[in-house]
Amino acid sequence: QVQLVESGGGLVQPGDSLRLSCVVSGRNMREYCLGWFRQAPGKERETLATITGIGFLTHYDHTVKGRFTISRDNARNEVYLQMDSLRPEDTGVYFCAATRRPGLITDATSYDYWGRGTQVTVSS
């Protein structure tokens, strides 16, 4: 069983930065593709960034490319999302998730294990 716990959310102003962390429990974490997702009020959950366990291949949604950076530390079983130049439209609940499907998985529906989320609010 894989469990994920996010942290690092909060209230920030436009232009600020935040770093989200997610601790992933389980074995053989290198076999898992990990991702960060966001759900804004009244909207569907969307994929922000994903990263493979080996090779650290990454995918970014066009709305965050150049502003957000996903990374992982397999030795610490953690995945991170560095968020810079935050905008009000980045507000939402941020989730990390894991899947054992091979390759760089970008579809949220393909992820099997989810954390409970952490709230990020960007407002002046």
mmCIF file of C-alpha atoms in Angstrom:
data_model
loop_
_atom_site.group_PDB
_atom_site.id
_atom_site.type_symbol
_atom_site.label_atom_id
_atom_site.label_comp_id
_atom_site.label_asym_id
_atom_site.label_seq_id
_atom_site.Cartn_x
_atom_site.Cartn_y
_atom_site.Cartn_z
ATOM 1 C CA GLN A 1 0.000 0.000 0.000
ATOM 2 C CA VAL A 2 1.310 3.414 -0.967
ATOM 3 C CA GLN A 3 0.455 6.471 1.103
ATOM 4 C CA LEU A 4 1.186 10.080 0.217
ATOM 5 C CA VAL A 5 1.166 13.136 2.468
ATOM 6 C CA GLU A 6 1.496 16.651 1.074
ATOM 7 C CA SER A 7 2.747 19.733 2.899
ATOM 8 C CA GLY A 8 3.846 23.281 2.181
ATOM 9 C CA GLY A 9 0.647 24.961 1.074
ATOM 10 C CA GLY A 10 -0.458 28.352 2.322
ATOM 11 C CA LEU A 11 -1.598 31.862 1.510
ATOM 12 C CA VAL A 12 0.769 33.910 -0.642
ATOM 13 C CA GLN A 13 0.659 37.038 -2.776
ATOM 14 C CA PRO A 14 0.883 37.112 -6.564
ATOM 15 C CA GLY A 15 4.490 36.784 -7.674
ATOM 16 C CA ASP A 16 5.534 34.851 -4.583
ATOM 17 C CA SER A 17 7.021 31.353 -4.454
ATOM 18 C CA LEU A 18 6.065 28.195 -2.595
ATOM 19 C CA ARG A 19 7.604 24.763 -2.378
ATOM 20 C CA LEU A 20 5.319 21.799 -1.890
ATOM 21 C CA SER A 21 6.593 18.498 -0.551
ATOM 22 C CA CYS A 22 5.063 15.053 -0.598
ATOM 23 C CA VAL A 23 6.288 12.107 1.424
ATOM 24 C CA VAL A 24 5.577 8.775 -0.248
ATOM 25 C CA SER A 25 5.522 5.607 1.820
ATOM 26 C CA GLY A 26 6.026 2.249 0.190
ATOM 27 C CA ARG A 27 8.648 0.024 -1.388
ATOM 28 C CA ASN A 28 10.565 0.372 -4.624
ATOM 29 C CA MET A 29 9.603 3.968 -5.203
ATOM 30 C CA ARG A 30 11.808 4.093 -8.289
ATOM 31 C CA GLU A 31 9.125 2.020 -10.017
ATOM 32 C CA TYR A 32 6.519 4.746 -9.529
ATOM 33 C CA CYS A 33 5.775 7.725 -11.661
ATOM 34 C CA LEU A 34 4.808 10.627 -9.389
ATOM 35 C CA GLY A 35 2.810 13.712 -10.163
ATOM 36 C CA TRP A 36 1.334 16.937 -8.871
ATOM 37 C CA PHE A 37 -2.242 17.883 -9.630
ATOM 38 C CA ARG A 38 -4.518 20.784 -8.808
ATOM 39 C CA GLN A 39 -8.228 21.146 -8.297
ATOM 40 C CA ALA A 40 -9.623 24.650 -8.301
ATOM 41 C CA PRO A 41 -13.117 25.446 -7.002
ATOM 42 C CA GLY A 42 -15.731 24.344 -9.513
ATOM 43 C CA LYS A 43 -13.153 22.813 -11.849
ATOM 44 C CA GLU A 44 -11.902 19.347 -12.649
ATOM 45 C CA ARG A 45 -8.625 18.055 -11.310
ATOM 46 C CA GLU A 46 -5.808 18.942 -13.686
ATOM 47 C CA THR A 47 -2.307 17.603 -14.182
ATOM 48 C CA LEU A 48 0.444 20.099 -13.403
ATOM 49 C CA ALA A 49 3.654 18.083 -13.588
ATOM 50 C CA THR A 50 4.800 14.469 -13.517
ATOM 51 C CA ILE A 51 8.158 12.730 -13.149
ATOM 52 C CA THR A 52 9.378 9.190 -13.731
ATOM 53 C CA GLY A 53 11.198 7.191 -11.080
ATOM 54 C CA ILE A 54 14.176 6.334 -13.253
ATOM 55 C CA GLY A 55 15.724 8.864 -15.538
ATOM 56 C CA PHE A 56 13.599 11.632 -13.997
ATOM 57 C CA LEU A 57 11.785 12.427 -17.212
ATOM 58 C CA THR A 58 9.331 15.254 -16.658
ATOM 59 C CA HIS A 59 6.104 16.594 -18.120
ATOM 60 C CA TYR A 60 4.539 19.995 -17.468
ATOM 61 C CA ASP A 61 1.178 21.449 -18.320
ATOM 62 C CA HIS A 62 1.566 24.524 -20.501
ATOM 63 C CA THR A 63 -0.028 26.724 -17.819
ATOM 64 C CA VAL A 64 2.853 26.076 -15.388
ATOM 65 C CA LYS A 65 5.804 25.345 -17.674
ATOM 66 C CA GLY A 66 8.623 27.748 -16.889
ATOM 67 C CA ARG A 67 7.161 28.662 -13.499
ATOM 68 C CA PHE A 68 6.868 25.304 -11.699
ATOM 69 C CA THR A 69 9.572 22.656 -11.269
ATOM 70 C CA ILE A 70 8.951 19.077 -10.221
ATOM 71 C CA SER A 71 11.731 17.015 -8.633
ATOM 72 C CA ARG A 72 12.062 13.913 -6.517
ATOM 73 C CA ASP A 73 14.480 12.312 -4.092
ATOM 74 C CA ASN A 74 14.130 8.542 -4.266
ATOM 75 C CA ALA A 75 16.397 8.042 -1.262
ATOM 76 C CA ARG A 76 14.069 10.176 0.874
ATOM 77 C CA ASN A 77 10.869 8.964 -0.848
ATOM 78 C CA GLU A 78 9.836 12.534 -1.511
ATOM 79 C CA VAL A 79 8.586 14.533 -4.463
ATOM 80 C CA TYR A 80 8.586 18.317 -4.634
ATOM 81 C CA LEU A 81 6.919 21.091 -6.575
ATOM 82 C CA GLN A 82 8.735 24.410 -6.642
ATOM 83 C CA MET A 83 6.251 27.088 -7.657
ATOM 84 C CA ASP A 84 7.486 30.509 -8.711
ATOM 85 C CA SER A 85 5.708 33.597 -10.032
ATOM 86 C CA LEU A 86 2.440 32.437 -8.540
ATOM 87 C CA ARG A 87 -0.791 33.834 -9.936
ATOM 88 C CA PRO A 88 -4.309 34.064 -8.486
ATOM 89 C CA GLU A 89 -5.416 31.390 -10.955
ATOM 90 C CA ASP A 90 -2.967 28.969 -9.307
ATOM 91 C CA THR A 91 -5.280 28.867 -6.300
ATOM 92 C CA GLY A 92 -6.594 25.419 -5.480
ATOM 93 C CA VAL A 93 -5.986 22.192 -3.640
ATOM 94 C CA TYR A 94 -2.746 20.544 -4.686
ATOM 95 C CA PHE A 95 -2.439 16.777 -4.672
ATOM 96 C CA CYS A 96 0.465 14.421 -5.211
ATOM 97 C CA ALA A 97 -0.158 10.987 -6.642
ATOM 98 C CA ALA A 98 1.655 7.817 -7.670
ATOM 99 C CA THR A 99 1.261 5.110 -10.293
ATOM 100 C CA ARG A 100 3.242 1.985 -11.173
ATOM 101 C CA ARG A 101 2.266 2.206 -14.820
ATOM 102 C CA PRO A 102 5.463 2.334 -16.872
ATOM 103 C CA GLY A 103 6.654 5.495 -18.515
ATOM 104 C CA LEU A 104 5.848 9.170 -18.069
ATOM 105 C CA ILE A 105 2.176 9.192 -17.129
ATOM 106 C CA THR A 106 0.352 12.487 -17.631
ATOM 107 C CA ASP A 107 -3.312 11.525 -17.278
ATOM 108 C CA ALA A 108 -4.643 12.001 -13.741
ATOM 109 C CA THR A 109 -7.052 9.107 -14.175
ATOM 110 C CA SER A 110 -4.086 6.744 -14.534
ATOM 111 C CA TYR A 111 -2.822 7.466 -11.017
ATOM 112 C CA ASP A 112 -3.755 4.910 -8.386
ATOM 113 C CA TYR A 113 -2.624 6.436 -5.099
ATOM 114 C CA TRP A 114 -3.441 9.939 -3.907
ATOM 115 C CA GLY A 115 -2.680 12.200 -0.990
ATOM 116 C CA ARG A 116 -5.344 14.293 0.727
ATOM 117 C CA GLY A 117 -4.095 17.556 -0.699
ATOM 118 C CA THR A 118 -2.779 20.873 0.549
ATOM 119 C CA GLN A 119 -4.445 24.238 -0.044
ATOM 120 C CA VAL A 120 -2.640 26.953 -1.971
ATOM 121 C CA THR A 121 -4.226 30.383 -2.117
ATOM 122 C CA VAL A 122 -2.728 33.193 -4.166
ATOM 123 C CA SER A 123 -4.319 36.518 -3.339
ATOM 124 C CA SER A 124 -3.366 40.103 -2.697
#
